[in-house]
mmCIF file of C-alpha atoms and ligand atoms in Angstrom:
data_model
loop_
_atom_site.group_PDB
_atom_site.id
_atom_site.type_symbol
_atom_site.label_atom_id
_atom_site.label_comp_id
_atom_site.label_asym_id
_atom_site.label_seq_id
_atom_site.Cartn_x
_atom_site.Cartn_y
_atom_site.Cartn_z
ATOM 1 C CA MET A 27 -143.492 6.104 83.847
ATOM 2 C CA THR A 28 -144.816 8.563 81.292
ATOM 3 C CA PRO A 29 -142.857 8.344 78.041
ATOM 4 C CA THR A 30 -140.813 11.503 77.576
ATOM 5 C CA ARG A 31 -140.082 13.242 74.309
ATOM 6 C CA THR A 32 -136.520 11.882 74.419
ATOM 7 C CA SER A 33 -137.596 8.294 74.778
ATOM 8 C CA LYS A 34 -139.972 8.705 71.826
ATOM 9 C CA LEU A 35 -137.087 10.052 69.761
ATOM 10 C CA GLU A 36 -134.880 7.189 70.909
ATOM 11 C CA ARG A 37 -137.560 4.708 69.915
ATOM 12 C CA GLY A 38 -137.823 6.412 66.536
ATOM 13 C CA ARG A 39 -134.062 6.174 66.067
ATOM 14 C CA SER A 40 -133.962 2.515 67.017
ATOM 15 C CA ALA A 41 -136.598 1.801 64.349
ATOM 16 C CA LEU A 42 -134.488 3.412 61.595
ATOM 17 C CA GLY A 43 -132.188 0.411 61.124
ATOM 18 C CA PRO A 44 -134.924 -2.238 60.982
ATOM 19 C CA ALA A 45 -136.937 0.038 58.663
ATOM 20 C CA LEU A 46 -133.973 0.531 56.332
ATOM 21 C CA GLU A 47 -133.345 -3.208 56.245
ATOM 22 C CA LEU A 48 -136.986 -3.817 55.273
ATOM 23 C CA VAL A 49 -136.716 -1.406 52.329
ATOM 24 C CA HIS A 50 -133.225 -2.717 51.454
ATOM 25 C CA THR A 51 -134.453 -6.326 51.187
ATOM 26 C CA GLY A 52 -137.677 -5.408 49.385
ATOM 27 C CA ARG A 53 -139.949 -6.493 52.235
ATOM 28 C CA ALA A 54 -141.416 -3.016 52.710
ATOM 29 C CA PRO A 55 -142.304 -1.650 49.263
ATOM 30 C CA THR A 56 -144.907 0.705 50.777
ATOM 31 C CA ARG A 57 -145.380 2.708 53.944
ATOM 32 C CA ALA A 58 -148.321 0.472 54.854
ATOM 33 C CA ALA A 59 -146.080 -2.609 54.600
ATOM 34 C CA LEU A 60 -143.451 -0.835 56.704
ATOM 35 C CA THR A 61 -146.061 -0.037 59.361
ATOM 36 C CA ALA A 62 -147.193 -3.659 59.472
ATOM 37 C CA GLU A 63 -143.672 -5.147 59.469
ATOM 38 C CA LEU A 64 -142.382 -2.825 62.205
ATOM 39 C CA GLY A 65 -145.537 -3.190 64.289
ATOM 40 C CA VAL A 66 -145.706 0.563 64.967
ATOM 41 C CA THR A 67 -148.321 3.248 64.399
ATOM 42 C CA ARG A 68 -148.777 4.826 60.966
ATOM 43 C CA ALA A 69 -147.446 8.098 62.357
ATOM 44 C CA THR A 70 -144.234 6.462 63.619
ATOM 45 C CA ALA A 71 -143.691 4.612 60.337
ATOM 46 C CA GLY A 72 -144.253 7.885 58.469
ATOM 47 C CA ALA A 73 -141.693 9.689 60.642
ATOM 48 C CA VAL A 74 -139.150 6.887 60.251
ATOM 49 C CA ALA A 75 -139.584 6.834 56.454
ATOM 50 C CA ALA A 76 -139.220 10.634 56.343
ATOM 51 C CA GLU A 77 -135.999 10.457 58.390
ATOM 52 C CA LEU A 78 -134.502 7.807 56.080
ATOM 53 C CA GLU A 79 -135.499 9.980 53.128
ATOM 54 C CA SER A 80 -133.802 13.030 54.653
ATOM 55 C CA LEU A 81 -130.631 10.953 55.078
ATOM 56 C CA GLY A 82 -130.744 10.356 51.304
ATOM 57 C CA LEU A 83 -131.131 6.594 51.725
ATOM 58 C CA ILE A 84 -134.660 6.003 50.437
ATOM 59 C CA THR A 85 -137.348 7.763 48.438
ATOM 60 C CA VAL A 86 -140.953 8.105 49.549
ATOM 61 C CA ASP A 87 -143.609 8.740 46.886
ATOM 62 C CA SER A 88 -145.286 11.990 47.840
ATOM 63 C CA ARG A 89 -148.694 10.779 46.665
ATOM 64 C CA PRO A 90 -150.072 7.433 47.798
ATOM 65 C CA GLY A 91 -150.640 4.992 44.948
ATOM 66 C CA ALA A 92 -152.264 1.576 44.761
ATOM 67 C CA ALA A 93 -149.699 -1.052 45.681
ATOM 68 C CA SER A 94 -149.364 -3.603 42.903
ATOM 69 C CA GLY A 95 -150.774 -7.023 43.676
ATOM 70 C CA THR A 96 -152.366 -5.928 46.935
ATOM 71 C CA GLN A 97 -155.866 -4.995 47.890
ATOM 72 C CA GLY A 98 -156.704 -2.375 50.443
ATOM 73 C CA ARG A 99 -156.038 1.323 50.602
ATOM 74 C CA PRO A 100 -153.358 3.030 48.550
ATOM 75 C CA SER A 101 -150.058 3.672 50.301
ATOM 76 C CA HIS A 102 -146.909 5.718 49.725
ATOM 77 C CA ARG A 103 -144.347 3.658 47.814
ATOM 78 C CA LEU A 104 -140.887 3.297 49.349
ATOM 79 C CA ALA A 105 -137.749 2.618 47.333
ATOM 80 C CA VAL A 106 -133.998 2.699 47.675
ATOM 81 C CA ASN A 107 -132.735 6.137 46.589
ATOM 82 C CA PRO A 108 -131.217 5.515 43.123
ATOM 83 C CA ARG A 109 -128.785 8.413 43.681
ATOM 84 C CA GLY A 110 -128.018 7.626 47.327
ATOM 85 C CA PRO A 111 -124.705 6.602 48.899
ATOM 86 C CA VAL A 112 -122.822 3.505 47.744
ATOM 87 C CA VAL A 113 -120.239 1.129 49.148
ATOM 88 C CA LEU A 114 -117.130 -0.138 47.402
ATOM 89 C CA ALA A 115 -117.206 -3.903 46.899
ATOM 90 C CA ALA A 116 -114.071 -5.764 45.854
ATOM 91 C CA GLN A 117 -113.517 -9.368 44.849
ATOM 92 C CA VAL A 118 -110.240 -11.185 44.297
ATOM 93 C CA HIS A 119 -110.293 -14.525 42.463
ATOM 94 C CA ALA A 120 -107.807 -16.875 40.852
ATOM 95 C CA ASP A 121 -108.037 -15.012 37.517
ATOM 96 C CA GLY A 122 -107.853 -11.429 38.789
ATOM 97 C CA PHE A 123 -110.239 -9.021 40.495
ATOM 98 C CA ARG A 124 -113.457 -7.057 40.159
ATOM 99 C CA ALA A 125 -114.382 -3.759 41.782
ATOM 100 C CA ALA A 126 -117.927 -2.423 42.006
ATOM 101 C CA LEU A 127 -120.004 0.334 43.538
ATOM 102 C CA VAL A 128 -123.109 -1.137 45.136
ATOM 103 C CA GLY A 129 -126.109 0.809 46.383
ATOM 104 C CA LEU A 130 -128.740 -0.321 48.856
ATOM 105 C CA GLY A 131 -130.977 -3.120 47.603
ATOM 106 C CA GLY A 132 -127.918 -4.965 46.282
ATOM 107 C CA ARG A 133 -127.888 -2.770 43.174
ATOM 108 C CA ILE A 134 -124.614 -2.677 41.286
ATOM 109 C CA VAL A 135 -124.106 0.898 40.115
ATOM 110 C CA ALA A 136 -120.783 0.466 38.280
ATOM 111 C CA THR A 137 -118.219 -2.281 37.937
ATOM 112 C CA ALA A 138 -114.672 -2.740 36.631
ATOM 113 C CA PRO A 139 -112.911 -6.079 36.075
ATOM 114 C CA GLY A 140 -109.191 -6.777 36.053
ATOM 115 C CA CYS A 141 -107.650 -9.926 34.599
ATOM 116 C CA GLY A 142 -104.240 -11.378 35.370
ATOM 117 C CA THR A 143 -102.149 -13.537 37.646
ATOM 118 C CA VAL A 144 -102.522 -12.764 41.335
ATOM 119 C CA ALA A 145 -99.101 -11.971 42.855
ATOM 120 C CA ALA A 146 -97.893 -13.616 46.064
ATOM 121 C CA ASP A 147 -98.101 -10.306 47.922
ATOM 122 C CA PRO A 148 -101.816 -9.531 48.565
ATOM 123 C CA ALA A 149 -100.993 -5.807 48.776
ATOM 124 C CA GLN A 150 -100.489 -5.736 45.015
ATOM 125 C CA ILE A 151 -103.909 -6.948 43.856
ATOM 126 C CA LEU A 152 -105.732 -5.266 46.745
ATOM 127 C CA GLY A 153 -104.055 -2.006 45.721
ATOM 128 C CA GLU A 154 -105.185 -2.554 42.116
ATOM 129 C CA VAL A 155 -108.801 -3.382 42.974
ATOM 130 C CA VAL A 156 -109.080 -0.391 45.327
ATOM 131 C CA GLU A 157 -107.602 1.873 42.662
ATOM 132 C CA ALA A 158 -110.192 0.603 40.170
ATOM 133 C CA GLY A 159 -112.890 1.304 42.784
ATOM 134 C CA ALA A 160 -111.536 4.813 43.361
ATOM 135 C CA GLY A 161 -111.837 5.444 39.618
ATOM 136 C CA LEU A 162 -115.472 4.291 39.659
ATOM 137 C CA LEU A 163 -116.226 6.533 42.651
ATOM 138 C CA GLU A 164 -114.663 9.528 40.988
ATOM 139 C CA SER A 165 -116.684 9.158 37.811
ATOM 140 C CA SER A 166 -119.928 8.447 39.687
ATOM 141 C CA GLY A 167 -119.637 11.348 42.140
ATOM 142 C CA ARG A 168 -121.474 9.253 44.766
ATOM 143 C CA ARG A 169 -120.733 9.281 48.494
ATOM 144 C CA CYS A 170 -118.964 6.104 49.705
ATOM 145 C CA VAL A 171 -119.910 4.858 53.176
ATOM 146 C CA GLY A 172 -117.886 1.647 53.472
ATOM 147 C CA ALA A 173 -115.956 -1.107 51.729
ATOM 148 C CA GLY A 174 -116.137 -4.911 51.667
ATOM 149 C CA LEU A 175 -113.882 -7.579 50.186
ATOM 150 C CA ALA A 176 -114.606 -11.127 48.981
ATOM 151 C CA VAL A 177 -111.695 -13.585 48.815
ATOM 152 C CA PRO A 178 -111.439 -17.246 47.743
ATOM 153 C CA SER A 179 -110.387 -18.365 51.217
ATOM 154 C CA ALA A 180 -111.904 -18.840 54.634
ATOM 155 C CA VAL A 181 -111.341 -15.658 56.638
ATOM 156 C CA ALA A 182 -110.596 -16.064 60.345
ATOM 157 C CA GLU A 183 -112.325 -13.656 62.698
ATOM 158 C CA PRO A 184 -111.593 -11.436 64.498
ATOM 159 C CA GLU A 185 -108.118 -11.345 62.887
ATOM 160 C CA GLY A 186 -109.332 -10.890 59.288
ATOM 161 C CA THR A 187 -106.728 -13.289 57.932
ATOM 162 C CA ALA A 188 -107.025 -15.539 54.857
ATOM 163 C CA ILE A 189 -106.349 -18.981 56.252
ATOM 164 C CA ASN A 190 -106.578 -21.252 53.203
ATOM 165 C CA PRO A 191 -105.984 -19.238 50.016
ATOM 166 C CA LEU A 192 -105.419 -22.460 48.085
ATOM 167 C CA HIS A 193 -105.771 -21.169 44.543
ATOM 168 C CA LEU A 194 -103.765 -18.007 45.106
ATOM 169 C CA ALA A 195 -100.048 -17.701 45.851
ATOM 170 C CA TRP A 196 -100.834 -15.769 49.060
ATOM 171 C CA GLU A 197 -99.176 -16.889 52.242
ATOM 172 C CA VAL A 198 -101.471 -18.798 54.620
ATOM 173 C CA GLY A 199 -102.706 -16.351 57.272
ATOM 174 C CA ALA A 200 -102.243 -13.243 55.104
ATOM 175 C CA PRO A 201 -103.853 -10.288 56.972
ATOM 176 C CA VAL A 202 -106.121 -9.380 54.051
ATOM 177 C CA ARG A 203 -108.536 -7.140 55.958
ATOM 178 C CA ASP A 204 -105.737 -4.913 57.270
ATOM 179 C CA ILE A 205 -104.033 -4.763 53.882
ATOM 180 C CA PHE A 206 -107.382 -3.862 52.254
ATOM 181 C CA THR A 207 -107.959 -1.120 54.849
ATOM 182 C CA ARG A 208 -104.479 0.321 54.195
ATOM 183 C CA ALA A 209 -105.164 0.363 50.441
ATOM 184 C CA LEU A 210 -108.460 2.196 51.106
ATOM 185 C CA ALA A 211 -106.590 4.799 53.171
ATOM 186 C CA GLU A 212 -103.954 5.283 50.465
ATOM 187 C CA ALA A 213 -106.681 5.806 47.854
ATOM 188 C CA ARG A 214 -108.563 8.114 50.269
ATOM 189 C CA ILE A 215 -111.806 6.134 49.978
ATOM 190 C CA GLY A 216 -114.435 7.677 52.257
ATOM 191 C CA GLY A 217 -116.261 5.801 54.992
ATOM 192 C CA ARG A 218 -118.902 6.313 57.645
ATOM 193 C CA ALA A 219 -119.301 9.500 59.675
ATOM 194 C CA GLY A 220 -116.312 9.858 62.009
ATOM 195 C CA GLU A 221 -113.927 7.822 59.838
ATOM 196 C CA THR A 222 -111.187 9.581 57.889
ATOM 197 C CA THR A 223 -111.213 6.760 55.348
ATOM 198 C CA ALA A 224 -113.249 3.559 55.108
ATOM 199 C CA SER A 225 -112.331 0.619 57.319
ATOM 200 C CA GLY A 226 -112.466 -2.529 55.233
ATOM 201 C CA CYS A 227 -114.183 -5.801 56.041
ATOM 202 C CA ALA A 228 -113.479 -9.144 54.387
ATOM 203 C CA ALA A 229 -115.021 -12.613 54.142
ATOM 204 C CA ASN A 230 -115.086 -15.793 52.082
ATOM 205 C CA ASP A 231 -116.539 -15.313 48.592
ATOM 206 C CA ILE A 232 -119.053 -18.173 48.613
ATOM 207 C CA ASN A 233 -120.328 -17.227 52.081
ATOM 208 C CA LEU A 234 -120.897 -13.720 50.770
ATOM 209 C CA ALA A 235 -122.596 -15.058 47.638
ATOM 210 C CA ALA A 236 -124.970 -17.064 49.833
ATOM 211 C CA LEU A 237 -125.756 -14.031 51.985
ATOM 212 C CA ALA A 238 -126.501 -11.943 48.886
ATOM 213 C CA GLU A 239 -128.735 -14.623 47.336
ATOM 214 C CA HIS A 240 -130.606 -14.976 50.627
ATOM 215 C CA ARG A 241 -131.242 -11.227 50.964
ATOM 216 C CA HIS A 242 -131.800 -10.224 47.342
ATOM 217 C CA GLY A 243 -131.862 -13.275 45.068
ATOM 218 C CA ALA A 244 -133.048 -16.838 44.526
ATOM 219 C CA GLY A 245 -132.620 -17.690 48.220
ATOM 220 C CA ARG A 246 -135.205 -15.249 49.594
ATOM 221 C CA GLY A 247 -137.507 -16.942 52.058
ATOM 222 C CA ALA A 248 -135.487 -20.189 52.302
ATOM 223 C CA GLU A 249 -134.889 -21.380 55.864
ATOM 224 C CA HIS A 250 -132.156 -23.963 55.237
ATOM 225 C CA LEU A 251 -130.431 -22.626 52.168
ATOM 226 C CA LEU A 252 -127.487 -24.552 50.730
ATOM 227 C CA VAL A 253 -125.348 -22.709 48.187
ATOM 228 C CA VAL A 254 -122.661 -24.474 46.158
ATOM 229 C CA GLY A 255 -120.654 -22.942 43.384
ATOM 230 C CA THR A 256 -117.434 -22.736 41.482
ATOM 231 C CA GLY A 257 -116.287 -19.444 40.111
ATOM 232 C CA HIS A 258 -112.731 -19.685 38.936
ATOM 233 C CA ARG A 259 -110.934 -22.505 40.757
ATOM 234 C CA GLY A 260 -112.088 -24.918 43.431
ATOM 235 C CA VAL A 261 -115.601 -25.404 44.808
ATOM 236 C CA GLY A 262 -117.193 -23.559 47.711
ATOM 237 C CA GLY A 263 -120.279 -24.120 49.808
ATOM 238 C CA ALA A 264 -122.304 -22.152 52.327
ATOM 239 C CA LEU A 265 -125.362 -22.709 54.479
ATOM 240 C CA VAL A 266 -127.766 -19.960 55.553
ATOM 241 C CA LEU A 267 -129.859 -21.078 58.535
ATOM 242 C CA ASP A 268 -132.804 -18.860 59.465
ATOM 243 C CA GLY A 269 -131.185 -15.871 57.791
ATOM 244 C CA ARG A 270 -127.725 -16.316 59.307
ATOM 245 C CA LEU A 271 -124.609 -17.835 57.799
ATOM 246 C CA HIS A 272 -123.584 -21.067 59.474
ATOM 247 C CA THR A 273 -119.825 -20.726 59.783
ATOM 248 C CA GLY A 274 -118.994 -23.445 62.313
ATOM 249 C CA SER A 275 -116.895 -23.093 65.438
ATOM 250 C CA SER A 276 -114.000 -21.308 63.723
ATOM 251 C CA GLY A 277 -115.328 -20.134 60.385
ATOM 252 C CA LEU A 278 -114.522 -23.314 58.479
ATOM 253 C CA ALA A 279 -117.912 -25.005 58.103
ATOM 254 C CA LEU A 280 -119.159 -26.155 54.704
ATOM 255 C CA GLU A 281 -115.766 -26.877 53.138
ATOM 256 C CA VAL A 282 -117.760 -28.924 50.644
ATOM 257 C CA GLY A 283 -114.946 -28.977 48.101
ATOM 258 C CA HIS A 284 -113.348 -31.987 49.733
ATOM 259 C CA LEU A 285 -116.216 -34.436 49.457
ATOM 260 C CA THR A 286 -114.956 -37.407 47.459
ATOM 261 C CA VAL A 287 -116.924 -37.868 44.237
ATOM 262 C CA ASP A 288 -114.480 -40.089 42.336
ATOM 263 C CA PRO A 289 -112.252 -42.271 44.572
ATOM 264 C CA GLY A 290 -109.877 -42.983 41.676
ATOM 265 C CA GLY A 291 -109.891 -39.381 40.504
ATOM 266 C CA ARG A 292 -107.232 -36.732 40.307
ATOM 267 C CA PRO A 293 -105.095 -35.877 43.344
ATOM 268 C CA CYS A 294 -106.329 -32.941 45.394
ATOM 269 C CA HIS A 295 -104.253 -30.346 47.241
ATOM 270 C CA CYS A 296 -105.907 -31.519 50.494
ATOM 271 C CA GLY A 297 -104.058 -34.844 50.245
ATOM 272 C CA SER A 298 -107.053 -36.911 49.111
ATOM 273 C CA ARG A 299 -108.207 -37.893 45.619
ATOM 274 C CA GLY A 300 -111.242 -37.159 43.465
ATOM 275 C CA CYS A 301 -112.603 -34.287 45.566
ATOM 276 C CA LEU A 302 -115.479 -32.108 44.305
ATOM 277 C CA ASP A 303 -112.935 -29.271 44.312
ATOM 278 C CA VAL A 304 -110.777 -30.775 41.566
ATOM 279 C CA GLU A 305 -113.447 -32.824 39.745
ATOM 280 C CA THR A 306 -116.123 -30.163 39.105
ATOM 281 C CA ASP A 307 -114.349 -26.824 38.710
ATOM 282 C CA PRO A 308 -113.708 -24.975 35.421
ATOM 283 C CA LEU A 309 -110.214 -26.471 35.048
ATOM 284 C CA ALA A 310 -111.676 -29.996 35.382
ATOM 285 C CA PHE A 311 -114.278 -29.108 32.750
ATOM 286 C CA VAL A 312 -111.828 -27.668 30.229
ATOM 287 C CA GLU A 313 -109.602 -30.742 30.604
ATOM 288 C CA ALA A 314 -112.558 -33.173 30.443
ATOM 289 C CA ALA A 315 -113.569 -31.516 27.155
ATOM 290 C CA GLY A 316 -110.054 -32.212 25.827
ATOM 291 C CA ARG A 317 -109.067 -28.541 25.621
ATOM 292 C CA GLU A 318 -105.854 -26.855 26.723
ATOM 293 C CA PRO A 319 -106.417 -24.426 29.592
ATOM 294 C CA GLY A 320 -105.067 -21.265 27.930
ATOM 295 C CA PRO A 321 -103.518 -18.764 30.340
ATOM 296 C CA GLU A 322 -104.966 -15.636 28.766
ATOM 297 C CA VAL A 323 -108.671 -15.913 29.609
ATOM 298 C CA SER A 324 -110.664 -16.854 32.683
ATOM 299 C CA LEU A 325 -111.234 -20.604 32.904
ATOM 300 C CA LEU A 326 -114.837 -19.940 33.937
ATOM 301 C CA GLU A 327 -115.515 -17.819 30.854
ATOM 302 C CA ARG A 328 -113.785 -20.389 28.630
ATOM 303 C CA SER A 329 -115.900 -23.212 30.087
ATOM 304 C CA GLN A 330 -119.119 -21.267 29.723
ATOM 305 C CA GLU A 331 -118.281 -20.292 26.171
ATOM 306 C CA LEU A 332 -117.487 -23.916 25.242
ATOM 307 C CA ILE A 333 -120.871 -24.995 26.609
ATOM 308 C CA SER A 334 -122.822 -22.221 24.931
ATOM 309 C CA THR A 335 -121.214 -22.689 21.504
ATOM 310 C CA GLU A 336 -120.260 -26.383 21.268
ATOM 311 C CA TYR A 337 -122.540 -28.383 23.590
ATOM 312 C CA GLY A 338 -124.819 -29.267 20.670
ATOM 313 C CA SER A 339 -122.084 -29.963 18.123
ATOM 314 C CA ASP A 340 -119.047 -31.431 19.910
ATOM 315 C CA PRO A 341 -119.562 -34.830 21.618
ATOM 316 C CA ALA A 342 -116.479 -34.192 23.813
ATOM 317 C CA VAL A 343 -118.095 -31.071 25.283
ATOM 318 C CA ARG A 344 -121.384 -32.909 25.819
ATOM 319 C CA THR A 345 -119.597 -35.796 27.577
ATOM 320 C CA ALA A 346 -117.645 -33.347 29.743
ATOM 321 C CA VAL A 347 -120.922 -31.705 30.803
ATOM 322 C CA GLU A 348 -122.421 -35.106 31.695
ATOM 323 C CA THR A 349 -119.311 -36.219 33.591
ATOM 324 C CA LEU A 350 -119.238 -33.043 35.673
ATOM 325 C CA ILE A 351 -123.005 -33.183 36.320
ATOM 326 C CA ASP A 352 -122.718 -36.778 37.571
ATOM 327 C CA ARG A 353 -119.876 -35.879 39.952
ATOM 328 C CA LEU A 354 -121.592 -32.713 41.158
ATOM 329 C CA GLY A 355 -124.841 -34.633 41.693
ATOM 330 C CA LEU A 356 -123.048 -37.191 43.887
ATOM 331 C CA GLY A 357 -121.537 -34.415 46.006
ATOM 332 C CA LEU A 358 -124.882 -32.622 46.349
ATOM 333 C CA ALA A 359 -126.625 -35.889 47.282
ATOM 334 C CA GLY A 360 -124.175 -36.330 50.175
ATOM 335 C CA LEU A 361 -124.895 -32.795 51.341
ATOM 336 C CA VAL A 362 -128.662 -33.316 51.060
ATOM 337 C CA ASN A 363 -128.402 -36.426 53.256
ATOM 338 C CA ILE A 364 -126.436 -34.567 55.912
ATOM 339 C CA LEU A 365 -128.016 -31.102 55.874
ATOM 340 C CA ASN A 366 -131.599 -31.668 54.641
ATOM 341 C CA PRO A 367 -131.797 -28.189 53.019
ATOM 342 C CA ASP A 368 -135.123 -26.738 51.817
ATOM 343 C CA ARG A 369 -133.453 -25.153 48.788
ATOM 344 C CA ILE A 370 -130.183 -25.497 46.867
ATOM 345 C CA ILE A 371 -128.722 -22.679 44.791
ATOM 346 C CA LEU A 372 -125.898 -23.282 42.347
ATOM 347 C CA GLY A 373 -123.491 -20.604 41.164
ATOM 348 C CA GLY A 374 -120.776 -20.128 38.572
ATOM 349 C CA LEU A 375 -120.062 -23.131 36.360
ATOM 350 C CA HIS A 376 -122.406 -25.286 38.482
ATOM 351 C CA ARG A 377 -125.222 -22.944 37.579
ATOM 352 C CA THR A 378 -124.347 -23.352 33.886
ATOM 353 C CA LEU A 379 -124.363 -27.146 34.288
ATOM 354 C CA LEU A 380 -127.812 -26.960 35.939
ATOM 355 C CA GLU A 381 -129.140 -24.773 33.139
ATOM 356 C CA THR A 382 -127.656 -27.071 30.494
ATOM 357 C CA ASP A 383 -129.132 -30.351 31.790
ATOM 358 C CA GLY A 384 -131.048 -29.796 35.024
ATOM 359 C CA GLU A 385 -133.033 -32.977 34.566
ATOM 360 C CA ARG A 386 -129.896 -35.116 34.671
ATOM 361 C CA LEU A 387 -128.537 -33.295 37.729
ATOM 362 C CA ARG A 388 -131.817 -33.584 39.671
ATOM 363 C CA ALA A 389 -132.013 -37.292 38.803
ATOM 364 C CA VAL A 390 -128.482 -37.967 40.096
ATOM 365 C CA ILE A 391 -129.257 -36.123 43.354
ATOM 366 C CA ALA A 392 -132.549 -37.966 43.827
ATOM 367 C CA ASP A 393 -131.034 -41.391 43.014
ATOM 368 C CA SER A 394 -128.213 -40.990 45.522
ATOM 369 C CA SER A 395 -129.899 -39.321 48.480
ATOM 370 C CA LEU A 396 -132.510 -40.366 51.019
ATOM 371 C CA TRP A 397 -134.167 -36.954 51.407
ATOM 372 C CA GLY A 398 -133.704 -36.165 47.738
ATOM 373 C CA ARG A 399 -135.861 -39.179 46.789
ATOM 374 C CA SER A 400 -138.603 -38.525 49.272
ATOM 375 C CA GLY A 401 -138.847 -34.755 49.178
ATOM 376 C CA SER A 402 -137.104 -33.561 45.984
ATOM 377 C CA VAL A 403 -135.195 -30.467 47.093
ATOM 378 C CA PRO A 404 -135.628 -27.521 44.713
ATOM 379 C CA VAL A 405 -132.331 -26.858 42.907
ATOM 380 C CA LEU A 406 -132.206 -23.345 41.454
ATOM 381 C CA PRO A 407 -129.656 -21.245 39.578
ATOM 382 C CA SER A 408 -128.238 -18.260 41.442
ATOM 383 C CA SER A 409 -130.119 -15.177 40.314
ATOM 384 C CA LEU A 410 -127.764 -12.280 41.041
ATOM 385 C CA ALA A 411 -124.968 -11.138 38.778
ATOM 386 C CA HIS A 412 -121.724 -11.011 40.780
ATOM 387 C CA ASN A 413 -123.302 -12.303 43.983
ATOM 388 C CA SER A 414 -119.987 -12.425 45.900
ATOM 389 C CA LEU A 415 -119.552 -8.718 45.201
ATOM 390 C CA VAL A 416 -123.112 -7.977 46.293
ATOM 391 C CA GLY A 417 -122.381 -9.996 49.456
ATOM 392 C CA ALA A 418 -119.177 -8.015 50.062
ATOM 393 C CA ALA A 419 -121.329 -4.908 49.792
ATOM 394 C CA GLU A 420 -123.709 -6.372 52.406
ATOM 395 C CA LEU A 421 -120.780 -6.531 54.848
ATOM 396 C CA ALA A 422 -119.982 -2.890 54.170
ATOM 397 C CA TRP A 423 -123.639 -1.826 54.461
ATOM 398 C CA GLN A 424 -124.148 -3.602 57.781
ATOM 399 C CA PRO A 425 -123.068 -0.684 60.057
ATOM 400 C CA VAL A 426 -125.432 1.601 58.109
ATOM 401 C CA LEU A 427 -128.264 -0.930 58.460
ATOM 402 C CA ASP A 428 -127.515 -1.177 62.203
ATOM 403 C CA ASP A 429 -127.540 2.604 62.807
ATOM 404 C CA PRO A 430 -128.327 4.731 59.733
ATOM 405 C CA LEU A 431 -128.214 8.055 61.569
ATOM 406 C CA GLY A 432 -124.918 7.352 63.348
ATOM 407 C CA ALA A 433 -123.253 5.950 60.213
ATOM 408 C CA LEU A 434 -124.227 8.879 57.994
ATOM 409 C CA ASN A 435 -124.308 11.872 60.327
ATOM 410 C CA GLY A 436 -122.299 10.727 63.356
HETATM 411 ZN ZN1 LIG B 503 -109.585 -32.319 48.474
#
């Protein structure tokens, strides 16, 4: 059959999403790269880039320039539009919340933190974080096309409920996605074409951090990426396999926090003792350093400040760092034996521990793991600021990446 004009247009439209994703993840910095990655003609790639530009999503350099680090003919440079639409990203953690506006490319445009105890009713903090986001949107004047939420709990799908919010007073099974969506409606936060207000999406914070690191950060190009981190309380883990999050049969995979790293250690809320969750989080660090966990500041910030100011001068801080590194290393060694990752990324306090004495941590992992000894898995610090927020933004951007024209123009 001869291709009709309509089918050509349809083909062009179906290339918009993949093209936007290539620019979004930095894999198509030029029109020539876009042409090669999409496997289309130069004319089609040019038309697709022009359409994304007319939607306000990307910019196309009007004059071709030499692409840095490449040989061959000059090509038009493509970039995320620095004044394009944004999404509202929200994160709730044991010490409060953070709201942010995030553009394409994982770029944080504006952010606002809130510190305090999280009330038992999720509607309260979700209302506060959305209000903070509404304030950011108002002062930025940018169009909002969606909203995503990161929570310190596994989130069951398709219900959107928080099923183990262990470090928050929330009820088990709290319908966080629906509550978030209601807060967005009350604050009149805009969404995609055809929506009166944005419909929210929600997921586990460490899963989102892993997704963000894989698309925009230290995890780019990894095929079996293991991410472990501790932000405020407890320890989370995530695995990205061939670009997709491995979430298990019901969203509960990679609950790494309950690996035993000290059989005689402190009791854990799971019923066991000496779990990674309670032996390597900021509270464990502050206590190991002999300090009182003050209520007024974030435990993560307090731990990081202790390490940056007193690691060299206070033996108690140095010993606490070594103790936590040894326990973390044991936990990671167990994961290396089971999962055989090709890269490990550490976030939050674990990242600080790696940066403080990476040699010790790598030695503990290698000494206690089969694959660690033979292959030495690269262990890297996370490279994105606020990676859970950037990951929450990825959730919100997904419908736009799937169908840019439909999401923006209807
Ligand atoms: Zn436990």
